Amino acid sequence: MKRVKMALGERSYDIRIGADAIQSLPGWLKHHRTRRAFIVADRTLTQARAALKASLTRAGWEAHEITVDAGEGLKDFRAVYPIYGKLLKAKARRDSVLLALGGGSIGDAAGFVAATYLRGISWVGLPTTLLAQVDSSVGGKTGINHTAGKNLIGAFHQPELVVCDTNFLKTLSGREVVSGLGEVIKYGLIYDPAFFSYLEKHSTRFLKLDRDVLTRAIEKSVAWKCKAVSKDEFDRKGVREALNFGHTFAHALEAATRYKVYQHGEAVLWGMRFALALSQVRGKLDAAERVRVDGFLAGLDVPAVPVGFGPAELFELMTHDKKVRDGKIHFVLLDRIGRSVSDNRVKREDLFAAYRLLGIKKGAGR
Ligand SMILES: NC(=O)c1ccc[n+]([C@@H]2O[C@H](COP(=O)([O-])OP(=O)(O)OC[C@H]3O[C@@H](n4cnc5c(N)ncnc54)[C@H](O)[C@@H]3O)[C@@H](O)[C@H]2O)c1
Ligand SMILES: [Zn+2]
C-alpha cells in the first residue's frame, strides 16, 4: 500500500494507493462525531459499491447510497439537483461525509455537491477509472458544466482523503487503460525522465494491469500532481500550467470530433505527439529525443486523426481554447524529457510544420 501526502496546510490529506485499499478506508477517515457516510456512486459499479458498503458498515458506519448515471450528463445542474434533495431527505448534516465512488464525472459532480451542500461538507474521493486516480481526484477542482462550456461552474474543495483501489481498474476496457496511460506518461514527460523511462520499459505490463507497475505508476503520477497543486492550490500562479501539456491539441481534436471518437487520454496522446513535434519545430527539443518519445507514443493503440482535420481546422479550434490570452496560444512545450517550457510565440506556420513533421495524413492511421 502506498501513501502520498498532499501538503496544503490545514487542508492537507493523504492519497492511499493499492489493491484492496477500500477495505482499510474507515481507518483512514478523519474523526466525525456521527459516523454517517453518504455514498454518491456510479450505479454500474456493483462490486465496488458492495465492497465499499461492507467496509463501512463493518467499521460501525451508517452508509447511505445515492446511485447516479456517470458521464458528462451528470455534470449538469438538473442532474445534481436531486442529489441535494436526497441528502436533505436522509438528513445529512454538516459533520456527515460524502464519498464519491466512480470516475472523474462522479468526483467532479459529487465534489461540487460536497462543496455547496450546507455551505460545504467533508468528502472523500474513491476514483475508479485510471484518469480519475492519476488526475481528476487529486487537486480539489470540483464542478459541473454549462451549455456554454465544460467546467464553468465549480469550486475548489479539497477532499479529506483519496483512496485509489487498483482492484477497481480490472473492469476498465483496454481503451480506457491506454487512455489512462496517456495521462501517466504526461507526468514523466513534463517532470521526470526516470519515470518516463520506467513507463517506456514497462508499458506492456501497465496495459495488462500488472499490480506492481500500476501501483508505482499511480503513486508517481499522484505525487507529481500533488507537488504542482501544493504550490498553487487555486491555479493562479501558472504552476499547474505544465499539466496541460498535450491538451491544447487534444481539446481541439476532441471538439472537432464532437467528443465521440476519442477517450480523453487518447486525444492527449495525440496532443503530446503534436506538442513534441512543435517543440522540435520551435528549436527547443532535440530531434533524436523527439523521435524516441514519438516512437513510444505512436506504438500505443489510438484512433486515427479523422478525415477533414488538417492544420487549418486545427489552428481555428486551438484559438478557441481557454489557454489563449491576448490572441496568442500559450503552448506547453518540452526542451527535454522531464522539463517543460511555456511558449506564447508559436506562429501559424509552426503549427503547420509540426503537423507535417508528425506525418499526420488526413484520415490515415498512426
Ligand atoms: N477535477 C479535475 O481536476 C479533473 C481533471 C481531469 C478530468 N476531469 C473530469 O473527469 C471527467 C472524465 O473522467 P472519467 O473518464 O473517469 O469519467 P466518467 O466518470 O464518466 O467515467 C467514464 C466511464 O467509465 C465507467 N467506469 C467508471 N469506473 C469504471 C470501472 N472501474 N470499470 C468499468 N467502467 C468504469 C463509467 O461508468 C463511465 O461510463 C470529465 O468530466 C473531466 O472534465 C476533472
Ligand atoms: Zn487530461
Tab-separated table of C-alpha atoms in Angstrom, residues 74-85 109-110 112-113 144:
chain	number	residue	atom	x	y	z
A	74	LEU	CA	-24.233	14.166	-14.544
A	75	LYS	CA	-22.231	17.392	-14.591
A	76	ASP	CA	-25.364	19.475	-15.032
A	77	PHE	CA	-27.482	21.479	-12.595
A	78	ARG	CA	-30.542	19.407	-13.437
A	79	ALA	CA	-28.698	16.161	-12.745
A	80	VAL	CA	-27.077	17.193	-9.466
A	81	TYR	CA	-30.160	18.899	-8.038
A	82	PRO	CA	-31.808	15.614	-6.941
A	83	ILE	CA	-28.626	14.651	-5.065
A	84	TYR	CA	-29.111	17.626	-2.732
A	85	GLY	CA	-32.715	16.533	-2.233
A	109	ALA	CA	-20.142	16.436	-9.570
A	110	ALA	CA	-20.210	14.872	-6.096
A	112	PHE	CA	-19.230	20.056	-6.127
A	113	VAL	CA	-22.253	18.892	-4.154
A	144	ILE	CA	-20.209	20.961	-13.418
